CSV table of C-alpha atoms in Angstrom, one decimal:
chain,number,residue,atom,x,y,z
A,951,MET,CA,11.3,-35.2,50.2
A,952,SER,CA,10.5,-32.5,52.8
A,953,LYS,CA,7.4,-30.3,52.8
A,954,LYS,CA,9.7,-27.2,52.4
A,955,ILE,CA,11.2,-28.5,49.1
A,956,VAL,CA,7.8,-29.5,47.7
A,957,CYS,CA,6.5,-26.0,48.5
A,958,LEU,CA,9.4,-24.4,46.8
A,959,MET,CA,8.9,-26.6,43.7
A,960,LEU,CA,5.3,-25.7,43.5
A,961,VAL,CA,6.0,-21.9,43.8
A,962,ALA,CA,8.6,-22.2,41.0
A,963,LEU,CA,6.1,-24.1,38.8
A,964,LEU,CA,3.5,-21.4,39.4
A,965,MET,CA,6.0,-18.7,38.5
A,966,VAL,CA,7.0,-20.4,35.3
A,967,THR,CA,3.3,-21.0,34.4
A,968,SER,CA,2.4,-17.4,35.1
A,969,ALA,CA,5.3,-16.1,33.1
A,970,GLY,CA,4.2,-18.3,30.2
A,971,ILE,CA,0.7,-16.9,30.3
A,972,ALA,CA,1.9,-13.4,30.4
A,973,VAL,CA,4.1,-13.9,27.3
A,974,TYR,CA,1.2,-15.6,25.5
A,975,ALA,CA,-1.2,-12.7,26.3
A,976,GLY,CA,1.3,-10.0,25.3
A,977,GLN,CA,1.8,-8.4,21.9
A,978,PRO,CA,4.5,-10.2,19.9
A,979,ASP,CA,7.4,-8.1,18.5
A,980,ARG,CA,7.4,-9.3,14.9
A,981,THR,CA,7.7,-6.1,12.9
A,982,TYR,CA,10.3,-6.2,10.1
A,983,THR,CA,11.1,-4.5,6.8
A,984,TYR,CA,13.5,-5.2,3.9
A,985,GLU,CA,16.9,-4.0,2.9
A,986,GLY,CA,17.2,-5.3,-0.6
A,987,SER,CA,16.1,-8.9,-0.3
A,988,THR,CA,17.1,-9.3,3.3
A,989,ALA,CA,14.4,-9.1,6.1
A,990,VAL,CA,15.5,-6.8,8.9
A,991,PRO,CA,13.8,-6.6,12.3
A,992,SER,CA,12.2,-3.2,13.0
A,993,THR,CA,10.7,-1.3,15.9
A,994,ASN,CA,6.9,-1.5,16.1
A,995,VAL,CA,5.1,1.1,14.0
A,996,TYR,CA,1.7,0.0,15.4
A,997,GLN,CA,0.6,-1.5,18.7
A,998,VAL,CA,-2.6,-3.1,19.8
A,999,LYS,CA,-4.9,-0.5,21.4
A,1000,LYS,CA,-8.1,-2.6,21.9
A,1001,ILE,CA,-9.6,-5.9,21.1
A,1002,VAL,CA,-13.3,-5.4,20.3
A,1003,ASP,CA,-15.5,-8.5,20.9
A,1004,GLU,CA,-19.2,-9.0,21.8
A,1005,SER,CA,-18.6,-7.9,25.4
A,1006,VAL,CA,-17.3,-4.5,24.2
A,1007,MET,CA,-20.0,-4.1,21.5
A,1008,GLY,CA,-22.8,-5.1,23.9
A,1009,THR,CA,-24.3,-7.6,21.4
A,1010,THR,CA,-24.2,-11.2,20.5
A,1011,ARG,CA,-21.0,-12.8,19.2
A,1012,LEU,CA,-20.1,-12.2,15.6
A,1013,ASN,CA,-20.4,-15.1,13.2
A,1014,GLN,CA,-18.1,-15.2,10.3
A,1015,PRO,CA,-18.1,-11.5,9.6
A,1016,THR,CA,-16.8,-10.5,6.2
A,1017,ASP,CA,-16.4,-6.7,5.9
A,1018,ILE,CA,-15.9,-3.5,7.9
A,1019,PHE,CA,-16.4,0.2,7.0
A,1020,VAL,CA,-15.6,3.4,8.9
A,1021,ASP,CA,-17.4,6.6,7.9
A,1022,LYS,CA,-16.5,10.3,8.6
A,1023,ASN,CA,-18.6,10.4,11.7
A,1024,GLU,CA,-16.5,7.7,13.3
A,1025,ARG,CA,-19.2,5.1,13.0
A,1026,ILE,CA,-18.1,1.5,12.2
A,1027,PHE,CA,-20.3,-0.7,10.0
A,1028,VAL,CA,-19.7,-4.5,10.4
A,1029,LEU,CA,-21.1,-7.0,7.9
A,1030,ASP,CA,-21.8,-10.0,10.2
A,1031,ALA,CA,-22.6,-12.4,7.3
A,1032,GLY,CA,-23.1,-15.5,9.4
A,1033,ASN,CA,-25.8,-13.8,11.4
A,1034,SER,CA,-27.2,-12.1,8.3
A,1035,ARG,CA,-27.0,-8.7,9.9
A,1036,ILE,CA,-25.2,-5.4,9.9
A,1037,LEU,CA,-24.0,-3.8,13.1
A,1038,ILE,CA,-23.4,-0.1,13.5
A,1039,LEU,CA,-20.9,0.8,16.2
A,1040,ASP,CA,-20.1,4.2,17.7
A,1041,LYS,CA,-16.5,5.6,18.1
A,1042,ASP,CA,-16.3,3.6,21.4
A,1043,TYR,CA,-17.2,0.4,19.6
A,1044,LYS,CA,-20.6,0.1,21.3
A,1045,CYS,CA,-23.4,-1.2,19.1
A,1046,ILE,CA,-25.9,1.5,18.5
A,1047,LYS,CA,-28.0,-0.3,15.9
A,1048,GLU,CA,-28.5,-3.8,14.4
A,1049,LEU,CA,-29.9,-4.2,10.9
A,1050,LYS,CA,-31.3,-7.6,10.2
A,1051,ASP,CA,-34.8,-7.4,8.7
A,1052,PHE,CA,-34.6,-5.2,5.7
A,1053,VAL,CA,-37.9,-4.0,4.2
A,1054,TYR,CA,-38.5,-3.6,0.5
A,1055,ASN,CA,-41.9,-2.7,-1.0
A,1056,GLY,CA,-43.5,-3.6,2.3
A,1057,GLU,CA,-41.9,-7.0,2.5
A,1058,VAL,CA,-39.1,-8.3,4.7
A,1059,THR,CA,-36.0,-9.4,2.8
A,1060,ASN,CA,-32.8,-10.7,4.5
A,1061,ILE,CA,-29.2,-10.8,3.3
A,1062,ALA,CA,-27.6,-14.1,2.7
A,1063,ASN,CA,-25.2,-15.6,5.2
A,1064,ASP,CA,-22.3,-15.3,2.7
A,1065,ALA,CA,-22.7,-11.6,1.8
A,1066,LYS,CA,-19.2,-10.3,1.3
A,1067,GLY,CA,-19.2,-6.5,0.7
A,1068,LEU,CA,-20.3,-3.4,2.4
A,1069,PHE,CA,-20.1,0.3,1.5
A,1070,TYR,CA,-21.6,3.4,3.1
A,1071,ARG,CA,-22.1,6.5,0.9
A,1072,GLU,CA,-22.5,9.6,3.0
A,1073,THR,CA,-23.9,11.7,0.2
A,1074,ASN,CA,-27.2,9.8,0.2
A,1075,GLU,CA,-26.7,8.2,3.6
A,1076,CYS,CA,-27.2,4.7,2.1
A,1077,LEU,CA,-25.7,1.3,2.7
A,1078,TYR,CA,-24.7,-0.7,-0.3
A,1079,ILE,CA,-24.5,-4.4,0.4
A,1080,ALA,CA,-23.0,-7.0,-1.9
A,1081,ASP,CA,-25.5,-9.8,-1.2
A,1082,THR,CA,-23.4,-12.4,-2.8
A,1083,GLY,CA,-25.6,-15.5,-2.1
A,1084,ASN,CA,-28.7,-13.8,-3.4
A,1085,ASN,CA,-26.9,-12.5,-6.5
A,1086,ARG,CA,-27.8,-8.9,-5.9
A,1087,ILE,CA,-26.9,-5.5,-4.5
A,1088,ILE,CA,-29.1,-4.0,-1.8
A,1089,VAL,CA,-29.3,-0.2,-1.2
A,1090,SER,CA,-30.7,0.6,2.2
A,1091,ASP,CA,-31.0,3.5,4.7
A,1092,LEU,CA,-29.8,3.2,8.3
A,1093,GLU,CA,-33.2,2.0,9.4
A,1094,GLY,CA,-33.3,-1.0,7.1
A,1095,ASN,CA,-35.6,0.5,4.5
A,1096,VAL,CA,-34.5,-0.8,1.1
A,1097,SER,CA,-34.8,1.8,-1.7
A,1098,LYS,CA,-33.3,-0.3,-4.5
A,1099,ILE,CA,-32.3,-3.9,-5.3
A,1100,PHE,CA,-29.8,-4.3,-8.2
A,1101,GLU,CA,-29.7,-7.7,-9.9
A,1102,LYS,CA,-27.4,-8.5,-12.8
A,1103,PRO,CA,-27.3,-5.7,-15.5
A,1104,VAL,CA,-28.2,-6.7,-19.0
A,1105,ASP,CA,-25.6,-5.9,-21.6
A,1106,GLU,CA,-24.1,-7.6,-24.6
A,1107,LEU,CA,-20.7,-7.6,-22.9
A,1108,LEU,CA,-22.0,-9.6,-20.0
A,1109,ASN,CA,-22.4,-13.4,-20.4
A,1110,PRO,CA,-26.1,-14.0,-19.4
A,1111,GLU,CA,-25.2,-17.6,-18.5
A,1112,GLU,CA,-22.7,-16.5,-15.8
A,1113,PRO,CA,-24.2,-16.0,-12.4
A,1114,TYR,CA,-24.0,-12.6,-10.8
A,1115,MET,CA,-21.8,-12.8,-7.7
A,1116,PRO,CA,-21.1,-9.3,-6.4
A,1117,GLN,CA,-18.4,-9.6,-3.7
A,1118,LYS,CA,-17.0,-6.1,-3.1
A,1119,ILE,CA,-18.5,-2.8,-3.9
A,1120,ILE,CA,-17.6,0.9,-3.7
A,1121,VAL,CA,-19.5,4.0,-4.9
A,1122,ASP,CA,-17.9,7.1,-6.3
A,1123,ASN,CA,-19.0,10.7,-5.9
A,1124,MET,CA,-21.2,10.5,-8.9
A,1125,GLY,CA,-23.1,7.5,-7.6
A,1126,ILE,CA,-21.5,5.0,-9.9
A,1127,MET,CA,-21.0,1.6,-8.4
A,1128,TYR,CA,-17.8,-0.3,-9.0
A,1129,VAL,CA,-18.5,-4.0,-8.4
A,1130,SER,CA,-16.0,-6.8,-8.0
A,1131,SER,CA,-17.8,-9.9,-9.1
A,1132,GLY,CA,-16.8,-13.5,-9.1
A,1133,ARG,CA,-15.7,-15.0,-12.5
A,1134,VAL,CA,-15.3,-11.5,-14.0
A,1135,ASN,CA,-11.6,-10.9,-14.7
A,1136,THR,CA,-11.9,-8.0,-17.1
A,1137,GLY,CA,-11.9,-5.4,-14.3
A,1138,ALA,CA,-14.5,-4.0,-11.9
A,1139,MET,CA,-18.0,-3.7,-13.3
A,1140,MET,CA,-19.2,0.0,-13.6
A,1141,VAL,CA,-23.0,0.3,-13.0
A,1142,ASP,CA,-25.0,3.5,-12.6
A,1143,SER,CA,-27.9,4.3,-10.3
A,1144,ALA,CA,-30.3,2.9,-12.9
A,1145,ASN,CA,-28.5,-0.4,-13.0
A,1146,ASN,CA,-27.1,0.3,-16.5
A,1147,PHE,CA,-23.8,-1.3,-17.2
A,1148,LEU,CA,-21.2,1.3,-18.2
A,1149,GLY,CA,-18.2,-0.9,-18.9
A,1150,PHE,CA,-15.3,-2.5,-17.1
A,1151,TYR,CA,-12.8,-0.5,-15.1
A,1152,GLY,CA,-9.1,-1.1,-14.5
A,1153,THR,CA,-8.3,-4.4,-16.1
A,1154,ASN,CA,-5.4,-6.2,-14.4
A,1155,LYS,CA,-2.3,-6.1,-16.6
A,1156,LEU,CA,0.0,-9.1,-17.2
A,1157,LYS,CA,3.7,-9.2,-17.5
A,1158,LEU,CA,5.0,-10.1,-21.0
A,1159,THR,CA,7.0,-13.1,-19.9
A,1160,ALA,CA,8.9,-15.6,-22.2
A,1161,ALA,CA,6.3,-18.3,-21.4
A,1162,MET,CA,3.5,-15.9,-22.5
A,1163,GLN,CA,5.3,-15.0,-25.7
A,1164,LEU,CA,5.8,-18.6,-26.5
A,1165,GLU,CA,2.1,-19.4,-26.0
A,1166,PHE,CA,1.1,-16.4,-28.2
A,1167,PHE,CA,3.4,-17.9,-30.9
A,1168,TRP,CA,1.8,-21.3,-30.7
A,1169,ARG,CA,-1.7,-19.9,-30.7
A,1170,SER,CA,-0.9,-17.9,-33.8
A,1171,ILE,CA,-0.4,-21.1,-35.8
A,1172,LEU,CA,-2.9,-23.4,-34.1
A,1173,THR,CA,-6.5,-24.0,-35.2
A,1174,ASP,CA,-9.5,-22.7,-33.3
A,1175,GLU,CA,-10.2,-26.3,-32.1
A,1176,GLN,CA,-6.6,-26.7,-30.9
A,1177,ILE,CA,-6.7,-23.4,-29.1
A,1178,GLU,CA,-10.0,-24.3,-27.4
A,1179,ASN,CA,-8.4,-27.6,-26.1
A,1180,ALA,CA,-5.2,-25.9,-25.0
A,1181,GLY,CA,-4.7,-26.2,-21.3
A,1182,THR,CA,-2.4,-23.2,-20.5
A,1183,THR,CA,-3.9,-19.7,-20.7
A,1184,PHE,CA,-2.6,-16.4,-19.4
A,1185,GLN,CA,-5.6,-14.4,-18.2
A,1186,PRO,CA,-6.0,-11.5,-15.8
A,1187,VAL,CA,-7.8,-12.2,-12.5
A,1188,GLU,CA,-10.5,-10.2,-10.8
A,1189,TYR,CA,-9.8,-7.6,-8.2
A,1190,TYR,CA,-10.3,-9.1,-4.8
A,1191,ASN,CA,-11.1,-5.8,-3.1
A,1192,LEU,CA,-11.5,-2.1,-3.8
A,1193,PHE,CA,-11.1,1.1,-1.8
A,1194,TRP,CA,-12.4,4.6,-2.6
A,1195,SER,CA,-10.1,7.3,-1.3
A,1196,ASP,CA,-10.8,10.9,-0.4
A,1197,ASP,CA,-8.7,12.0,-3.3
A,1198,ARG,CA,-11.1,10.1,-5.7
A,1199,PHE,CA,-8.7,7.4,-6.6
A,1200,ILE,CA,-9.5,3.7,-6.4
A,1201,TYR,CA,-7.1,1.4,-4.8
A,1202,ALA,CA,-7.4,-2.3,-5.6
A,1203,VAL,CA,-5.7,-5.6,-4.6
A,1204,SER,CA,-5.5,-8.8,-6.5
A,1205,PRO,CA,-4.2,-12.4,-5.8
A,1206,VAL,CA,-0.4,-12.6,-5.8
A,1207,MET,CA,0.7,-14.1,-9.1
A,1208,ASP,CA,3.9,-14.1,-11.0
A,1209,SER,CA,2.1,-13.2,-14.2
A,1210,LEU,CA,0.6,-9.9,-12.9
A,1211,GLU,CA,2.4,-6.6,-13.3
A,1212,SER,CA,1.3,-5.4,-9.9
A,1213,THR,CA,-1.0,-6.9,-7.2
A,1214,VAL,CA,-1.7,-3.5,-5.7
A,1215,VAL,CA,-2.8,-0.5,-7.8
A,1216,LYS,CA,-4.0,3.0,-7.5
A,1217,LEU,CA,-6.3,3.8,-10.4
A,1218,ASN,CA,-7.3,7.2,-11.8
A,1219,ALA,CA,-10.6,8.0,-13.5
A,1220,LEU,CA,-9.4,6.3,-16.6
A,1221,GLY,CA,-8.6,3.1,-14.8
A,1222,LYS,CA,-4.8,3.6,-15.2
A,1223,ASN,CA,-2.4,2.6,-12.4
A,1224,VAL,CA,-0.7,5.9,-11.3
A,1225,PHE,CA,1.8,4.2,-8.9
A,1226,VAL,CA,5.3,5.1,-10.1
A,1227,GLU,CA,6.6,1.7,-9.0
A,1228,ASN,CA,4.8,-1.6,-9.3
A,1229,ILE,CA,4.5,-3.3,-5.9
A,1230,ASP,CA,5.6,-6.8,-6.4
A,1231,PHE,CA,4.7,-9.0,-3.4
A,1232,VAL,CA,6.2,-12.1,-5.0
A,1233,GLN,CA,9.6,-10.3,-5.1
A,1234,ILE,CA,9.2,-8.7,-1.6
A,1235,GLU,CA,8.5,-12.1,0.0
A,1236,LYS,CA,10.6,-14.2,-2.3
A,1237,ASN,CA,12.6,-15.7,0.6
A,1238,SER,CA,9.4,-16.5,2.5
A,1239,LYS,CA,8.5,-20.1,3.1
A,1240,GLU,CA,4.8,-19.4,2.8
A,1241,GLU,CA,3.1,-19.8,-0.6
A,1242,ASN,CA,-0.2,-18.7,-2.2
A,1243,MET,CA,-0.3,-15.3,-0.6
A,1244,GLN,CA,-3.8,-13.8,-0.7
A,1245,LEU,CA,-4.2,-10.1,-0.6
A,1246,VAL,CA,-7.8,-9.6,0.7
A,1247,ASP,CA,-8.1,-5.9,1.5
A,1248,ILE,CA,-6.4,-2.4,1.4
A,1249,THR,CA,-7.1,0.8,3.3
A,1250,VAL,CA,-5.7,4.3,3.0
A,1251,ASP,CA,-5.5,6.7,5.9
A,1252,THR,CA,-5.8,10.5,6.1
A,1253,GLU,CA,-2.2,11.1,5.2
A,1254,GLY,CA,-2.2,8.8,2.1
A,1255,ALA,CA,-0.3,5.9,3.7
A,1256,PHE,CA,-1.8,2.6,2.8
A,1257,THR,CA,-1.9,-0.8,4.4
A,1258,VAL,CA,-2.5,-4.1,2.6
A,1259,LEU,CA,-3.9,-7.1,4.4
A,1260,GLU,CA,-2.5,-10.6,3.5
A,1261,GLN,CA,-4.8,-13.4,4.7
A,1262,MET,CA,-2.7,-16.6,4.4
A,1263,THR,CA,0.0,-15.3,6.8
A,1264,GLY,CA,-2.1,-12.7,8.6
A,1265,ARG,CA,0.5,-10.0,7.8
A,1266,LEU,CA,0.0,-6.3,7.3
A,1267,PHE,CA,2.1,-4.5,4.7
A,1268,HIS,CA,2.4,-0.8,5.5
A,1269,TYR,CA,3.5,1.8,2.9
A,1270,ASP,CA,3.8,5.5,2.7
A,1271,GLU,CA,2.1,7.5,0.0
A,1272,ASN,CA,5.2,7.1,-2.3
A,1273,CYS,CA,5.1,3.3,-2.1
A,1274,ASN,CA,8.0,3.0,0.3
A,1275,LEU,CA,7.7,0.0,2.5
A,1276,LEU,CA,7.6,1.2,6.1
A,1277,ALA,CA,6.9,-2.1,7.9
A,1278,ILE,CA,5.5,-5.6,7.9
A,1279,PHE,CA,3.8,-6.8,11.0
A,1280,GLY,CA,1.0,-9.1,12.3
A,1281,GLY,CA,0.9,-12.8,11.7
A,1282,LEU,CA,-1.1,-15.9,12.5
A,1283,GLY,CA,-1.8,-16.8,16.1
A,1284,TYR,CA,-4.0,-16.1,19.2
A,1285,GLN,CA,-1.9,-13.4,20.8
A,1286,LYS,CA,-2.7,-9.7,20.6
A,1287,GLY,CA,-1.7,-8.4,17.3
A,1288,LEU,CA,-2.0,-11.7,15.6
A,1289,PHE,CA,-4.9,-13.1,13.6
A,1290,THR,CA,-6.5,-16.4,12.6
A,1291,LEU,CA,-8.5,-15.4,9.6
A,1292,PRO,CA,-8.3,-11.7,8.9
A,1293,VAL,CA,-10.9,-10.7,6.2
A,1294,SER,CA,-11.0,-6.9,6.2
A,1295,ILE,CA,-9.1,-3.8,7.2
A,1296,GLU,CA,-10.1,-0.1,7.7
A,1297,SER,CA,-8.5,3.0,9.1
A,1298,ASP,CA,-10.2,5.8,11.1
A,1299,ASP,CA,-9.7,9.5,11.3
A,1300,ASP,CA,-6.9,9.0,13.9
A,1301,ASN,CA,-5.1,6.7,11.5
A,1302,ASN,CA,-5.8,3.7,13.7
A,1303,LEU,CA,-6.1,0.4,11.9
A,1304,LEU,CA,-9.1,-1.9,12.4
A,1305,VAL,CA,-8.6,-5.5,11.4
A,1306,LEU,CA,-11.7,-7.7,11.3
A,1307,ASP,CA,-11.0,-11.4,12.1
A,1308,SER,CA,-13.7,-13.8,10.9
A,1309,THR,CA,-12.6,-16.8,13.1
A,1310,LYS,CA,-11.9,-14.9,16.3
A,1311,SER,CA,-15.0,-12.8,15.7
A,1312,THR,CA,-13.2,-9.7,16.8
A,1313,ILE,CA,-12.0,-6.3,15.6
A,1314,THR,CA,-8.3,-5.6,16.5
A,1315,VAL,CA,-7.7,-1.8,16.8
A,1316,MET,CA,-4.1,-0.9,16.3
A,1317,GLU,CA,-2.7,2.6,17.1
A,1318,GLN,CA,0.6,4.2,15.9
A,1319,THR,CA,3.5,4.0,18.2
A,1320,TYR,CA,5.7,7.1,18.8
A,1321,TYR,CA,8.2,5.6,16.4
A,1322,GLY,CA,5.5,5.2,13.7
A,1323,GLN,CA,4.3,8.7,14.3
A,1324,MET,CA,7.8,10.2,13.8
A,1325,ILE,CA,8.1,8.4,10.5
A,1326,ARG,CA,4.8,10.0,9.4
A,1327,VAL,CA,5.8,13.5,10.7
A,1328,ALA,CA,9.2,13.4,8.9
A,1329,ASN,CA,7.5,12.3,5.6
A,1330,ARG,CA,4.8,14.9,5.9
A,1331,LEU,CA,7.2,17.8,6.6
A,1332,TYR,CA,9.4,16.7,3.7
A,1333,ASN,CA,6.4,16.6,1.3
A,1334,GLU,CA,5.4,20.0,2.5
A,1335,GLY,CA,8.9,21.4,1.5
A,1336,ARG,CA,9.9,21.9,5.2
A,1337,TYR,CA,13.2,20.1,4.8
A,1338,GLN,CA,15.0,21.6,7.8
A,1339,GLU,CA,12.1,20.7,10.1
A,1340,SER,CA,12.0,17.1,8.8
A,1341,ILE,CA,15.5,16.4,10.0
A,1342,GLU,CA,14.8,16.2,13.7
A,1343,PRO,CA,11.9,13.6,13.4
A,1344,TRP,CA,14.2,11.5,11.2
A,1345,MET,CA,16.9,11.7,13.8
A,1346,ASP,CA,14.3,10.6,16.4
A,1347,VAL,CA,13.5,7.6,14.3
A,1348,LEU,CA,17.2,6.7,14.1
A,1349,ARG,CA,17.6,7.0,17.9
A,1350,MET,CA,14.9,4.3,18.2
A,1351,ASN,CA,16.0,2.2,15.3
A,1352,ALA,CA,19.5,2.8,13.9
A,1353,ASN,CA,19.1,0.2,11.3
A,1354,TYR,CA,16.1,1.8,9.5
A,1355,THR,CA,17.6,2.6,6.1
A,1356,GLN,CA,14.5,4.6,5.0
A,1357,ALA,CA,15.4,7.3,7.7
A,1358,TYR,CA,18.9,7.7,6.2
A,1359,VAL,CA,17.3,8.0,2.7
A,1360,GLY,CA,14.8,10.6,4.1
A,1361,LEU,CA,17.7,12.6,5.6
A,1362,GLY,CA,19.5,12.5,2.3
A,1363,LYS,CA,16.4,13.8,0.5
A,1364,ALA,CA,16.0,16.6,3.1
A,1365,TYR,CA,19.6,17.7,2.7
A,1366,ILE,CA,19.2,17.7,-1.1
A,1367,GLY,CA,16.2,20.0,-0.6
A,1368,MET,CA,18.5,22.3,1.5
A,1369,ASN,CA,21.2,22.2,-1.2
A,1370,GLU,CA,23.7,20.5,1.2
A,1371,TYR,CA,24.8,17.8,-1.2
A,1372,GLU,CA,27.8,16.5,0.6
A,1373,LYS,CA,25.7,15.6,3.7
A,1374,ALA,CA,23.1,14.2,1.4
A,1375,MET,CA,25.7,11.9,-0.2
A,1376,ASP,CA,26.8,10.7,3.2
A,1377,PHE,CA,23.3,9.7,4.3
A,1378,PHE,CA,22.4,8.1,0.9
A,1379,LYS,CA,25.6,6.1,1.2
A,1380,ILE,CA,24.5,4.7,4.6
A,1381,GLY,CA,21.0,4.1,3.3
A,1382,GLN,CA,22.4,2.2,0.3
A,1383,ASP,CA,20.4,4.4,-2.1
A,1384,LYS,CA,22.5,4.5,-5.2
A,1385,ALA,CA,20.0,6.6,-7.2
A,1386,GLY,CA,19.9,9.2,-4.4
A,1387,PHE,CA,23.7,9.2,-4.1
A,1388,ALA,CA,24.1,9.7,-7.8
A,1389,GLU,CA,21.5,12.6,-7.8
A,1390,ALA,CA,23.3,14.3,-4.9
A,1391,LYS,CA,26.7,13.8,-6.6
A,1392,ALA,CA,25.4,15.3,-9.9
A,1393,ALA,CA,23.9,18.3,-8.0
A,1394,LEU,CA,27.2,18.9,-6.2
A,1395,ARG,CA,29.1,18.8,-9.4
A,1396,ASP,CA,26.7,21.3,-11.0
A,1397,GLU,CA,27.0,23.6,-8.0
A,1398,ILE,CA,30.8,23.5,-8.2
A,1399,ILE,CA,30.6,24.4,-11.9
A,1400,ARG,CA,28.3,27.3,-11.2
A,1401,GLU,CA,30.4,28.6,-8.4
A,1402,TYR,CA,33.7,28.5,-10.3
A,1403,PHE,CA,32.2,29.2,-13.8
A,1404,GLY,CA,34.0,32.5,-14.2
A,1405,LEU,CA,37.4,31.1,-13.3
A,1406,ILE,CA,36.9,28.0,-15.4
A,1407,ALA,CA,35.7,30.1,-18.4
A,1408,ALA,CA,38.8,32.4,-18.1
A,1409,VAL,CA,41.1,29.4,-18.0
A,1410,VAL,CA,39.4,27.9,-21.0
A,1411,ILE,CA,39.6,31.2,-22.9
A,1412,VAL,CA,43.3,31.5,-22.2
A,1413,VAL,CA,43.9,27.9,-23.3
A,1414,LEU,CA,41.9,28.5,-26.5
A,1415,ILE,CA,43.8,31.7,-27.2
A,1416,GLY,CA,47.0,29.8,-26.7
A,1417,ILE,CA,46.0,27.1,-29.1
A,1418,LEU,CA,44.8,29.6,-31.7
A,1419,PHE,CA,47.9,31.8,-31.6
A,1420,SER,CA,50.4,29.1,-30.9
A,1421,GLU,CA,52.1,29.4,-34.3
A,1422,GLN,CA,52.4,33.2,-34.0
A,1423,ILE,CA,53.7,32.9,-30.5
A,1424,SER,CA,56.3,30.3,-31.5
A,1425,SER,CA,57.4,32.4,-34.5
A,1426,ALA,CA,57.7,35.5,-32.4
A,1427,TYR,CA,59.6,33.6,-29.8
A,1428,TYR,CA,62.0,32.2,-32.5
A,1429,LYS,CA,62.6,35.6,-34.0
A,1430,THR,CA,63.3,37.2,-30.6
A,1431,THR,CA,65.7,34.4,-29.8
A,1432,ARG,CA,67.6,34.9,-33.0
A,1433,ILE,CA,67.9,38.7,-32.5
A,1434,PHE,CA,69.4,38.2,-29.0
A,1435,ALA,CA,71.7,35.5,-30.4
A,1436,ARG,CA,73.0,37.9,-33.1
A,1437,LYS,CA,73.7,40.6,-30.7
A,1438,ARG,CA,75.7,38.2,-28.6
A,1439,GLY,CA,77.6,37.2,-31.8
A,1440,VAL,CA,76.0,33.8,-32.1
A,1441,LYS,CA,75.2,32.7,-35.6
């Protein structure tokens, strides 16, 4: 074999290898949505903006981080549990402070290496840390000075034998803590600033299935001993994570289970789910080969759109404020935009998504694409009642993705708002929205009736008069006919 051939083969091999590396390093195009029960590929709504690791932060490598929080001053708080510390980053993701040795009553106390929850309350400028392994909640300022340590509240509703395992925590505008604790399935624990237990909040509701009804029947006729020994029980599960939104609602996620009404909820002050539609992830991903989906976090951005993080598959489920599924993206892997063990998600004031990966020890910052921005613009204009202005952004979306049915539905809604019902029906038909089509059709019918009401009323009146006086008209007609017949000599 000549040297020339060998050189050509080596060059070809290097080109293939380089191409392989480039593909591996790039962001995968795995965004999709659903049309009915069919998964349909979609244009990316988010793209990777930055991968934040220790070299960007200017500190030592993260070790099994568990939570992330973004405040209104664009500071990012990272609970680096494996290193028993909290990092505070600026808007450029540079570490500006490390909190490791917390001081309480003159003595140093450290958080456990399995602490799971973090919340920063701007009203009193305090960090609330769910120090799971130490069975407590720590309240500290940004210098590491601990003002309070909350251990398990004492109340007759709480089993004193069950260990206190606070995992996630949020604090409302009144200073009331909502704590998701292990082995507590009756809702989040509400605790005031004096560590008084106020009750449970937002218990997960179960579907009334045939299997559940059957068990209720058997339990109604069994003895207490038989019930205690029964294996199957239908019980709610604890919330895995909580999110406090600017509009003072609490969003929560739970493990995906067939028995739950909804695994994603938006709770009002009374703990009632205000979402019009239950978000059923079992139904959404019923054709998926993956099992045991685990929803671990949720975030809501400045426009009310929310994103749910699913850990077992590394996917992000992105919804608008009306619970319309906009896109599913992410996944497991080592490429940009993929994750190995995502544990927490947050959004900043620019509506970027920050995904904390415990195994990669990184924060993946994802920004909206132009396509994603146009979807948001169109939705915002429609919600503001600016129907005409929302049409052009929706048309932009369709130019980038002609298969996006939600854009056709959005156009249908806009034309309904403009009282152009025939156009609305056309777009609803393309978007396969039967309810929207029926609404537009009914509105068109009502409009036609209003427009021709006078003519229709006149015709109806004439017909009614004809019916009421039909006998008199027939009699008069008969008499007239007889008179003319006699004049003509007809008997």
